[in-house]
Coordinates of C-alpha atoms and ligand atoms in Angstrom, one line a residue:
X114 CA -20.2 11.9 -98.8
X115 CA -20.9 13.1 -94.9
X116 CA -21.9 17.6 -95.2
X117 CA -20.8 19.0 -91.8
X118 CA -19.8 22.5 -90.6
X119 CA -16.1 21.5 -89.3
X120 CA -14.3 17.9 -89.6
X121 CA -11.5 17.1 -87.2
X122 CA -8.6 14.9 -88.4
X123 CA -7.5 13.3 -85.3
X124 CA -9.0 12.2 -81.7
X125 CA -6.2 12.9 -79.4
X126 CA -6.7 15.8 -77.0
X127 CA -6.2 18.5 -79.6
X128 CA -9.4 16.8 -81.8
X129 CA -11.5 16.2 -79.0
X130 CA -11.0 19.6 -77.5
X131 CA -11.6 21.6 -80.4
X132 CA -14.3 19.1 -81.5
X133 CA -16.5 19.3 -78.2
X134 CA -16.0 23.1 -78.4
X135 CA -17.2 23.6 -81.9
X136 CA -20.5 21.1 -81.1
X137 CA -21.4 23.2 -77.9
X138 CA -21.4 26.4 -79.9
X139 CA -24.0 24.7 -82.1
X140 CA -22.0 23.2 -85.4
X141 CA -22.1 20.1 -86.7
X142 CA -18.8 18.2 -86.2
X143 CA -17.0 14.5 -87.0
X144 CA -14.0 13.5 -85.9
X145 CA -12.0 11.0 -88.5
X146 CA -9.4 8.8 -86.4
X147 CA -7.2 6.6 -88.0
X148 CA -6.6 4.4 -84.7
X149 CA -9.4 1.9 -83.3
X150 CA -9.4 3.9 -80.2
X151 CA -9.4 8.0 -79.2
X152 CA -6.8 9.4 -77.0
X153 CA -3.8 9.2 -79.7
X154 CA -0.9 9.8 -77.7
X155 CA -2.2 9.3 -74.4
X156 CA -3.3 6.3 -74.2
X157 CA -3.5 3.5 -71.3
X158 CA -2.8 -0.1 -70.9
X159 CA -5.2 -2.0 -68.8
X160 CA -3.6 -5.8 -69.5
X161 CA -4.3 -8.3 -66.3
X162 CA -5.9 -5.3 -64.4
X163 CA -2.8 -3.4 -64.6
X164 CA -2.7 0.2 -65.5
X165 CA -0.1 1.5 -67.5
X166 CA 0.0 5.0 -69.6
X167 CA 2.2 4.3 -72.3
X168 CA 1.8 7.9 -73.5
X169 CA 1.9 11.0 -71.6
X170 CA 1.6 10.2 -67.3
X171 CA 2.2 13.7 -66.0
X172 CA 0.7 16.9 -65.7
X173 CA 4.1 19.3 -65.9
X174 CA 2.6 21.5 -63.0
X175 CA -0.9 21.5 -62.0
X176 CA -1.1 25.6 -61.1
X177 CA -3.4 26.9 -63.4
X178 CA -3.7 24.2 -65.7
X179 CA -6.4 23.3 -67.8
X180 CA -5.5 19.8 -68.3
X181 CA -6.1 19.6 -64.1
X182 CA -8.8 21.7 -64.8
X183 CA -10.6 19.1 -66.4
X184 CA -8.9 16.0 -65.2
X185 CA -11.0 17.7 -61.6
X186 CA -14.2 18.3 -63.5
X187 CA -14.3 14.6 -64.8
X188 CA -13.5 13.0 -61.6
X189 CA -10.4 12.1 -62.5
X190 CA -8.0 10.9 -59.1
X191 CA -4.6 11.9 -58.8
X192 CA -1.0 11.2 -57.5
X193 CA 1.4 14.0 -56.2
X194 CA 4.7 12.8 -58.3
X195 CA 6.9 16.1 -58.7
X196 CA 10.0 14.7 -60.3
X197 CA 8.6 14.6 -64.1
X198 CA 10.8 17.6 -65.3
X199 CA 14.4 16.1 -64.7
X200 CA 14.7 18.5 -61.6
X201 CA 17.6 17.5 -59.7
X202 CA 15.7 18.1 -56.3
X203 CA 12.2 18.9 -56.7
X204 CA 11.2 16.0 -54.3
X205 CA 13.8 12.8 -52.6
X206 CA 16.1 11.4 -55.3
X207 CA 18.8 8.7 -54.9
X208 CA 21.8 9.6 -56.2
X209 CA 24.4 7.4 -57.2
X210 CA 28.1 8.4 -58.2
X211 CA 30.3 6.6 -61.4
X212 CA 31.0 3.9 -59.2
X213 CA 27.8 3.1 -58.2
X214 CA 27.9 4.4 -54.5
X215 CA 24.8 6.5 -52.9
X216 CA 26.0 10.2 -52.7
X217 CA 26.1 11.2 -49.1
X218 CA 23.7 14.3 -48.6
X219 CA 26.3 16.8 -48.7
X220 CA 28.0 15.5 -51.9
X221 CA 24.2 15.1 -53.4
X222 CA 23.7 18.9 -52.2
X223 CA 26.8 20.2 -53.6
X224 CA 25.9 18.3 -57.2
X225 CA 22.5 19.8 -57.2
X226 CA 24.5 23.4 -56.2
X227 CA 26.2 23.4 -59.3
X228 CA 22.8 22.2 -61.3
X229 CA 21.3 25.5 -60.1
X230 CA 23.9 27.7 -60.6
X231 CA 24.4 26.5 -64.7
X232 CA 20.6 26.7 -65.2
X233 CA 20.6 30.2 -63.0
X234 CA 23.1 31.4 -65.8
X235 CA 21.9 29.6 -69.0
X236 CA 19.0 32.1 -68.8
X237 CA 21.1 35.1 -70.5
X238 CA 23.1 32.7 -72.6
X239 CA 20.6 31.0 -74.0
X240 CA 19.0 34.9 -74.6
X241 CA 22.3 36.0 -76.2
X242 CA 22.7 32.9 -78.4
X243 CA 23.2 32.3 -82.3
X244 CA 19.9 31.6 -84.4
X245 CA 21.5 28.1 -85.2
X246 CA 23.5 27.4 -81.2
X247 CA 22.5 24.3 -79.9
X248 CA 21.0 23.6 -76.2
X249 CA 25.2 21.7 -76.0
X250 CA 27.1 25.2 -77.2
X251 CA 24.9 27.1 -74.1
X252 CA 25.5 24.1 -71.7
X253 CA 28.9 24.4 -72.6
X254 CA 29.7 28.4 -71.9
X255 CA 28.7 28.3 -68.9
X256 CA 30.3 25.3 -67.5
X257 CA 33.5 26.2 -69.0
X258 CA 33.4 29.5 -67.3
X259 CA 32.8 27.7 -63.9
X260 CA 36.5 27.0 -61.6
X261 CA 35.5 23.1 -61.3
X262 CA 37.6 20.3 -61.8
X263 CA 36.9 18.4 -64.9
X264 CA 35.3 15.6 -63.0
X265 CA 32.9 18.4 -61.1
X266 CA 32.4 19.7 -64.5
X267 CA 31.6 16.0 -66.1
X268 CA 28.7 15.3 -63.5
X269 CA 27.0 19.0 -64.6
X270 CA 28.0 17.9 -68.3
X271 CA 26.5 14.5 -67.9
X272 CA 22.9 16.2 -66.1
X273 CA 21.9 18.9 -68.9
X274 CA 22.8 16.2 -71.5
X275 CA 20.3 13.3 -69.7
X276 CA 17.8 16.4 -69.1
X277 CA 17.9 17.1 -73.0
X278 CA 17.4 13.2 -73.6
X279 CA 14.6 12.7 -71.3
X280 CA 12.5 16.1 -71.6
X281 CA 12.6 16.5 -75.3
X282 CA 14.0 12.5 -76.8
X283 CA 16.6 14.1 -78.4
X284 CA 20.6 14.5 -78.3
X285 CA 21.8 17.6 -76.4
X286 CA 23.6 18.6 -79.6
X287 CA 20.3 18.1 -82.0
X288 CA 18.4 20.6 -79.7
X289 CA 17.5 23.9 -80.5
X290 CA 19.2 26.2 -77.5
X291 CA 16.0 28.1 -77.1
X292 CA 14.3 24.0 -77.2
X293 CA 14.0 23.9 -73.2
X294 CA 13.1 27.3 -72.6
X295 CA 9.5 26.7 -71.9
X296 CA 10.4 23.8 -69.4
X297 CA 9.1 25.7 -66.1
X298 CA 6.6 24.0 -63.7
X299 CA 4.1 25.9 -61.6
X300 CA 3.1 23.7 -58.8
X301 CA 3.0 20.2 -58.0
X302 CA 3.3 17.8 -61.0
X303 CA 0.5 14.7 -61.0
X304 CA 0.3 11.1 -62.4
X305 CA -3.5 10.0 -62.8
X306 CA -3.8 5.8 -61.3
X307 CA -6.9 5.6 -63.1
X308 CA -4.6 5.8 -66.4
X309 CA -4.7 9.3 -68.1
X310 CA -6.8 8.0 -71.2
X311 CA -10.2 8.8 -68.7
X312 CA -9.4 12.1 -70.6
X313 CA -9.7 11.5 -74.1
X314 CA -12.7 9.0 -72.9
X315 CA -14.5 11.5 -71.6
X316 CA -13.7 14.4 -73.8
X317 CA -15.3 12.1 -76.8
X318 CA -18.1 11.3 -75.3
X319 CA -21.3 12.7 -77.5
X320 CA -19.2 13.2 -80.3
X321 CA -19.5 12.1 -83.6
X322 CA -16.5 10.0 -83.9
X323 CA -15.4 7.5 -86.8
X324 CA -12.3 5.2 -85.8
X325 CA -10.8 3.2 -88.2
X326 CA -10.8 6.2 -90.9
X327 CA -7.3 6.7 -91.7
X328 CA -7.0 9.7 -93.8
X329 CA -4.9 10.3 -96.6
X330 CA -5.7 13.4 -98.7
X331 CA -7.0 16.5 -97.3
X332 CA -8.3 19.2 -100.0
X333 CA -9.0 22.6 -99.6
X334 CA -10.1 25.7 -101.3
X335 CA -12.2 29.5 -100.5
X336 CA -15.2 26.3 -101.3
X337 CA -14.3 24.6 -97.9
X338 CA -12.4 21.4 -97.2
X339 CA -12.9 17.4 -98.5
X340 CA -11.1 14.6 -96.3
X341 CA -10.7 11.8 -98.0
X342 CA -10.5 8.2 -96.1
X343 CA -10.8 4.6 -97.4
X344 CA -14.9 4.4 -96.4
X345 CA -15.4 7.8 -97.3
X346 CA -15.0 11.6 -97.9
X347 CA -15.7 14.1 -95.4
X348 CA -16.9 17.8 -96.7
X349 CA -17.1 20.6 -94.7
X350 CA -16.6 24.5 -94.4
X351 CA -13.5 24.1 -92.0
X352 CA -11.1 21.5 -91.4
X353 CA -8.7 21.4 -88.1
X354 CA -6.0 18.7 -88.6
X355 CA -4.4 17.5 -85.7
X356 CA -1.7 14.9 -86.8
X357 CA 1.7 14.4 -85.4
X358 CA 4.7 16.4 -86.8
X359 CA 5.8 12.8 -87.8
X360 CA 2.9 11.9 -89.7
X361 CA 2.7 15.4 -91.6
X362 CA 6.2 15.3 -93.0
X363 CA 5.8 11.4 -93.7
X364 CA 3.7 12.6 -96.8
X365 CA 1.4 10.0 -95.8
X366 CA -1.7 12.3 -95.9
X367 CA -1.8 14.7 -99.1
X368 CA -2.5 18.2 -98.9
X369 CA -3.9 19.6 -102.2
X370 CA -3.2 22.1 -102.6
X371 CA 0.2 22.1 -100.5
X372 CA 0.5 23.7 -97.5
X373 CA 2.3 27.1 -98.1
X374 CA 5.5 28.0 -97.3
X375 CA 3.7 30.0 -93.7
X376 CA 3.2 26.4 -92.0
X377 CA 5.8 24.2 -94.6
X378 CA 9.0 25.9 -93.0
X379 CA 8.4 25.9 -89.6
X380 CA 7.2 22.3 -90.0
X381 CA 10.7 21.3 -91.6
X382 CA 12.5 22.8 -88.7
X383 CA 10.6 21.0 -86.0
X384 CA 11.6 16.9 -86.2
X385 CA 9.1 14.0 -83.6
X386 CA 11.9 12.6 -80.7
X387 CA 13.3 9.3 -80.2
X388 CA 11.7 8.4 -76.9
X389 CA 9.9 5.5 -75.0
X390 CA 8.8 4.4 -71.8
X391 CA 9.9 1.3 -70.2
X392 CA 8.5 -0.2 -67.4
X393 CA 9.4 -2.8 -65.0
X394 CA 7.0 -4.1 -62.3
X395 CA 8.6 -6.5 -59.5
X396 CA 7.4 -9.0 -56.6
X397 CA 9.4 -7.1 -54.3
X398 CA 10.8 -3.4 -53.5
X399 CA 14.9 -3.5 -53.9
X400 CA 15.6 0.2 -54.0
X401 CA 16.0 2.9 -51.8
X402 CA 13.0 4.0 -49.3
X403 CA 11.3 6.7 -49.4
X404 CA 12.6 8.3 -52.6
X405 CA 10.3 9.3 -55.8
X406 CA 13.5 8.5 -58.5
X407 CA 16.8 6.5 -58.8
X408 CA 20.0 8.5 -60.6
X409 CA 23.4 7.3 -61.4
X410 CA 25.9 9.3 -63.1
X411 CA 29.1 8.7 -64.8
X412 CA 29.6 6.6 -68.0
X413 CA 27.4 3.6 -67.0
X414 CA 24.5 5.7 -67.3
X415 CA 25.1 7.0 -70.3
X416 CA 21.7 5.0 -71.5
X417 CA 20.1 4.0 -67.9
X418 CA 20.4 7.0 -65.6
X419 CA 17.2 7.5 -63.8
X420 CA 13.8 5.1 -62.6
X421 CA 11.3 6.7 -61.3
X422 CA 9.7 4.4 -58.3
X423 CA 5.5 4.6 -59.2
X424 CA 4.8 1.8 -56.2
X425 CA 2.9 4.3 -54.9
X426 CA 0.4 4.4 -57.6
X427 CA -0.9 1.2 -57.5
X428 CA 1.3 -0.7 -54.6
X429 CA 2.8 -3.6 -56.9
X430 CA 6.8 -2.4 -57.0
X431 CA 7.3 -0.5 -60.3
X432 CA 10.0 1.4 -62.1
X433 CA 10.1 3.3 -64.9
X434 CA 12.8 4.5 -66.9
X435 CA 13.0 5.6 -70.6
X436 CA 14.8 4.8 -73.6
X437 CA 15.2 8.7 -74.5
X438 CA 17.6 10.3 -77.2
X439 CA 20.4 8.0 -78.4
X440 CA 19.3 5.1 -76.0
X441 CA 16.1 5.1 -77.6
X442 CA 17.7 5.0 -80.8
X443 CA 20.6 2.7 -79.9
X444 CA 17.9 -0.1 -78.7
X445 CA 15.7 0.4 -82.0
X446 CA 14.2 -3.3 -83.2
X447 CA 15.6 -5.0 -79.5
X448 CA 13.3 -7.6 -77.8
X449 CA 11.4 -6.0 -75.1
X450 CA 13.6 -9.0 -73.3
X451 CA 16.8 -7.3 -74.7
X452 CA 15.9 -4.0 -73.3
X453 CA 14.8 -5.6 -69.7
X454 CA 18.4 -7.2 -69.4
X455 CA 20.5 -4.0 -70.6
X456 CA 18.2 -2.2 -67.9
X457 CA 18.8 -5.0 -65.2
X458 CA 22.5 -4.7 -65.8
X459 CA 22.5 -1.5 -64.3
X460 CA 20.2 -2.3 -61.5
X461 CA 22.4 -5.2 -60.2
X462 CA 25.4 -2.9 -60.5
X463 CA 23.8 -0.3 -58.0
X464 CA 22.1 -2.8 -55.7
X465 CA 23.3 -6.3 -56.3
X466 CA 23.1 -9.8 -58.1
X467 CA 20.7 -10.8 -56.3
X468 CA 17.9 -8.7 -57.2
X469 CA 14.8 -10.4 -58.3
X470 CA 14.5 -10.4 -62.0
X471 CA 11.2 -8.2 -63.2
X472 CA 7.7 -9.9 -63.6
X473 CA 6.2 -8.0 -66.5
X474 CA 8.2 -5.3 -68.9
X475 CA 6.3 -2.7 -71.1
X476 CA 8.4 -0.9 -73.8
X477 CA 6.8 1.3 -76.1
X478 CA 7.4 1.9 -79.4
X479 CA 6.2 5.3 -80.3
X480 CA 8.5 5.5 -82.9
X481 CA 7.6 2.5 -85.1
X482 CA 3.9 4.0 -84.5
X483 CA 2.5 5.4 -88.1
X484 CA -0.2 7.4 -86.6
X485 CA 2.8 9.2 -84.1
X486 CA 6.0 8.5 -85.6
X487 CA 8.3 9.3 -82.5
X488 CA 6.9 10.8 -79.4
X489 CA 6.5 14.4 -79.8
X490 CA 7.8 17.1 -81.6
X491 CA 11.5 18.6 -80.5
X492 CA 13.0 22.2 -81.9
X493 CA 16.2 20.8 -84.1
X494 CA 18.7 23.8 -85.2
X495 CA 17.7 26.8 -86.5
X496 CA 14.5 26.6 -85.1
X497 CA 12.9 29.5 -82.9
X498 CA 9.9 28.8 -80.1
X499 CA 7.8 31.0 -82.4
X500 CA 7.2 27.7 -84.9
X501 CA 5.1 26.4 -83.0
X502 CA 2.5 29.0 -83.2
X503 CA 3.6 29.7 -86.9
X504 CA 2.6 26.0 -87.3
X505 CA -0.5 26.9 -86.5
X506 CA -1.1 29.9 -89.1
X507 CA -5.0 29.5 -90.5
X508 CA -4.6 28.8 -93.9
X509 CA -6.8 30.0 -96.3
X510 CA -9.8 30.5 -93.4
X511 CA -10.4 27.1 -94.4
X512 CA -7.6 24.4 -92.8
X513 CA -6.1 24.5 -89.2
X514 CA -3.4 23.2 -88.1
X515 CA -3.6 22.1 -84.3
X516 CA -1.9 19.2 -82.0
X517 CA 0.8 19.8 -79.1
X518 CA 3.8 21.3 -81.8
X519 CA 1.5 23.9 -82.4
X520 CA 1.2 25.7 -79.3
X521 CA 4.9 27.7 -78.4
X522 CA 4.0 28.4 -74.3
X523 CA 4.4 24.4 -73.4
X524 CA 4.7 22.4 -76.7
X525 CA 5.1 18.6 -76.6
X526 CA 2.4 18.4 -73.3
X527 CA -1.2 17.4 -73.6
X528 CA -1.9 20.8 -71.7
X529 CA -0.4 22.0 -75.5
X530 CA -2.7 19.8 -77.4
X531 CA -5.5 20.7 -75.0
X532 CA -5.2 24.8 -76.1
X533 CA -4.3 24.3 -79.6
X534 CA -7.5 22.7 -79.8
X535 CA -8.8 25.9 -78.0
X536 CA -7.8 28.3 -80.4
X537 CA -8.7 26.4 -83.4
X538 CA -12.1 26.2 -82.4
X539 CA -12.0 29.9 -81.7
X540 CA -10.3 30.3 -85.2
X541 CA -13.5 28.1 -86.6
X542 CA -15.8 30.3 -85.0
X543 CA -14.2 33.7 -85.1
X544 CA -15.0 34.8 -81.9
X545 CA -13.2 33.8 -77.9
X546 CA -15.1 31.3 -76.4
X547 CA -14.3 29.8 -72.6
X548 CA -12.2 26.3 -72.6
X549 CA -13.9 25.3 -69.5
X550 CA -16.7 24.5 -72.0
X551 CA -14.7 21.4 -73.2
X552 CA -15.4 19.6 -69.8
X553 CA -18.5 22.2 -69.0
X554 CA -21.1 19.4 -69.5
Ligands
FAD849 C1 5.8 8.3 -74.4 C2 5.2 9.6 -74.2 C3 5.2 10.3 -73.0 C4 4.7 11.5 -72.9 N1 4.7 12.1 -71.6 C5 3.9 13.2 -71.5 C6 3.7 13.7 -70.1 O1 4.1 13.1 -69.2 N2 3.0 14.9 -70.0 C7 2.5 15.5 -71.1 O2 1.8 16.6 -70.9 N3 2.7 15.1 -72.4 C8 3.3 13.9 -72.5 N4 3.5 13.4 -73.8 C9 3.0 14.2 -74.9 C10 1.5 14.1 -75.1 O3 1.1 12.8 -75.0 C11 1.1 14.7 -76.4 O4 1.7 16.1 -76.5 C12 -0.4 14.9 -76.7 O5 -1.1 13.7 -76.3 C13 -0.6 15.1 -78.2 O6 -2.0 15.3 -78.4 P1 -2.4 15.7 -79.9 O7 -3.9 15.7 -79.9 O8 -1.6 16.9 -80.4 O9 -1.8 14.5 -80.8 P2 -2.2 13.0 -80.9 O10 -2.6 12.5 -79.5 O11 -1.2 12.2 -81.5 O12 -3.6 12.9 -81.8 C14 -3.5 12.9 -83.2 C15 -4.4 11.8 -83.7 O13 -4.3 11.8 -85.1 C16 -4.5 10.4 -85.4 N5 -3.9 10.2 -86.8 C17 -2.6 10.1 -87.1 N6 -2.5 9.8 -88.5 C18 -3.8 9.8 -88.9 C19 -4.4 9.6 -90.2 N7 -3.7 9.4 -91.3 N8 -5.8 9.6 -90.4 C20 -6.5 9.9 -89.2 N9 -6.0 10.0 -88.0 C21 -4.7 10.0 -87.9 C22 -3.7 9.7 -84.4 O14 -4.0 8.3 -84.3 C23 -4.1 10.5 -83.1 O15 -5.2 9.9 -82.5 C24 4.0 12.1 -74.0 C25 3.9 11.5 -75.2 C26 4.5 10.2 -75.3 C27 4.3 9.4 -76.6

């Protein structure tokens, strides 16, 4: 049995965080990952030379970040790509109506008007709303109090629902109407070519980690905490556990005793998305110039409504476009070929038959993942922004919770994961420490 001060369950950016803290402020730490690799849900594909983040790709705003932070500090290059919020204008977008035609630039203006003006009002609705409202009742008030047409009306309809897909994987009517209210970007957002995993790589580097442990009991008591994993148990004074939402109400890890009511009822409100990345690479560039993202509204977008161009990344022509909410449930157990063809289908209705067919397709499967279990975590009904932190609640000054639905300011980001594993460490120790140590050295 391995004696240390603190064990971490978990190497994704929460683990690592809190795991480099706690070593630099002297303890002795492990980290006990389940996966063959550390970075959990960021995590890069390098296949044929090709580079490919099949978790998180953006930084949501790089203004005082501390993901950016330390992406800077280990050399990490980045790409301008401000369009990873849904905004409906943040940088060029292609808009495309029902029928498949280009908006002109006043019609695209005029959309994007009425965008503003529903998310200018949701503000005090969403303020004023019932514990259980969902993010569609608060969507609803204000459009209906708007003098549009119904088809006006439809195209706003259609946006806040797509936005609810694609930000938080989940249906418009599932999601909490407070679920969005942390969505605001300050600054530029960024996409690392490099693949984002350099920051889990260089995060564990020094520490003790041990992949392959999958962990399925955790014990704990005023004696400290025992960890228990097929080639071993892990003792120590403090443990901070890290797993998914998914994986913690899969009962696949024990807890003995249970975890009390504090951190159990948030957790039951809180429920891991239906959303994956699908990406398309080509021999040649088909698609509007000079724009970052593709849109088409109306009812044959209902899955397929936006592609984000990342050509400039890397140079080979690539779009990417998620399965996100009811699409990424509705294509659950297709053929990565399956998904490419549904995907094409729309392509060819906006710019033709005879666009050529894609060279490679990536499509995650986040969902089917047993050490995720969906993508991240999303507010369902009757949930406040306030369980995310409640998640987090020390629990017996012996077991933390950490990992991104922990952290209520930006939950679901790695910049969440990154300061959940902040304050645990502090938690461990008792006393504020800088984060800039995690990258410090
Ligand atoms: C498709 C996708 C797109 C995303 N896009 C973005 C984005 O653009 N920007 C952004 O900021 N965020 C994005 N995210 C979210 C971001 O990736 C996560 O919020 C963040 O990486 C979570 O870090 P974490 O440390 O909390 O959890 P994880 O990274 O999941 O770490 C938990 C670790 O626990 C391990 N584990 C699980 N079960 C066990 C077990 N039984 N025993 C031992 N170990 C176990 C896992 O393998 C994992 O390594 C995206 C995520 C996905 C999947």
């Amino acid at each position: 049995m391995g004696e240390f001060d603190t064990v971490v369950v978990g190497a994704g950016v929460a683990g690592l965080t809190a795991a480099r803290l706690l070593r630099r402020a002297g303890r002795s730490v492990v980290v006990v990952e389940a996966r063959g690799r550390v970075g959990g849900r960021v995590h890069t594909d390098r296949t044929d030379g090709r580079i490919t983040d099949l978790g998180a790709s953006w930084i949501h705003g790089i203004t005082d970040s501390p993901v950016a932070a330390a992406a800077s500090a280990f050399g990490m290059p980045t790409t301008e790509f401000t369009v990873g919020g849904y905004q409906p204008d943040s940088r060029p977008i292609a808009h495309y109506d029902p029928s498949g035609h280009r908006l002109s630039p006043s019609a695209a203006a005029s959309y994007v008007t009425d965008i503003h003006t529903v998310d200018a009002a949701l503000v005090d609705v969403i303020a004023a709303s019932a514990p259980r409202a969902s993010y569609l009742e608060v969507t609803e008030e204000v459009i209906g109090r708007q003098p549009w047409t119904p088809e006006r009306a439809d195209r706003v309809r259609e946006y806040f629902s797509h936005r609810a897909e694609e930000q938080y994987g989940a249906a418009i009517d599932d999601l909490a109407a407070h679920g969005l209210d942390d969505d605001a970007i300050d600054g530029d957002e960024v996409v690392f070519p490099d693949g984002y995993d350099r920051l889990p790589h260089h995060l564990a580097e020094g520490l003790d980690v041990r992949l392959g442990h999958v962990v399925t009991r955790i014990e704990w008591s005023g004696a400290g905490a025992r960890v228990t994993t097929a080639q071993g148990i892990f003792a120590a004074r403090e443990a901070i556990v890290t797993l998914p939402v998914g994986v913690l109400q899969s009962g696949d890890v024990a807890f003995d005793p249970e975890l009390p009511d504090e951190v159990a009822a948030p957790l039951s409100r809180l429920r891991m998305n239906s959303f994956e990345k699908v990406f398309l690479r080509f021999p040649s560039v088909f698609w509007d110039d000079d724009v970052y993202a593709i849109r088409q509204q109306g009812a044959e977008g209902a899955w397929w409504h936006s592609w984000y161009d990342l050509t400039r990344l890397h140079g080979e022509p690539t779009l990417l476009t998620f399965a996100a909410g009811p699409a990424a449930i509705g294509t659950r157990g297709w053929t990565d070929d399956e998904v490419a063809d549904s995907v094409m289908a729309q392509l060819r209705r906006l710019y033709g038959d005879d666009i050529p067919a894609p060279t490679r397709v990536d499509v995650t499967a986040w969902h089917d993942d047993p050490f995720a279990r969906g993508s991240y975590a999303y507010m369902t009904l009757g949930s406040t922004t306030d369980d995310h932190d409640a998640l987090a609640t020390p629990i017996g000054g012996v077991l933390h919770l950490a990992g991104e639905a922990t952290w209520t300011d930006d939950p679901a980001t790695v910049t969440a994961a990154l300061l959940s594993g902040h304050r645990a460490a502090e938690r461990v120790l008792g006393r504020e420490i800088d984060v800039t140590g995690a990258w410090a050295d």
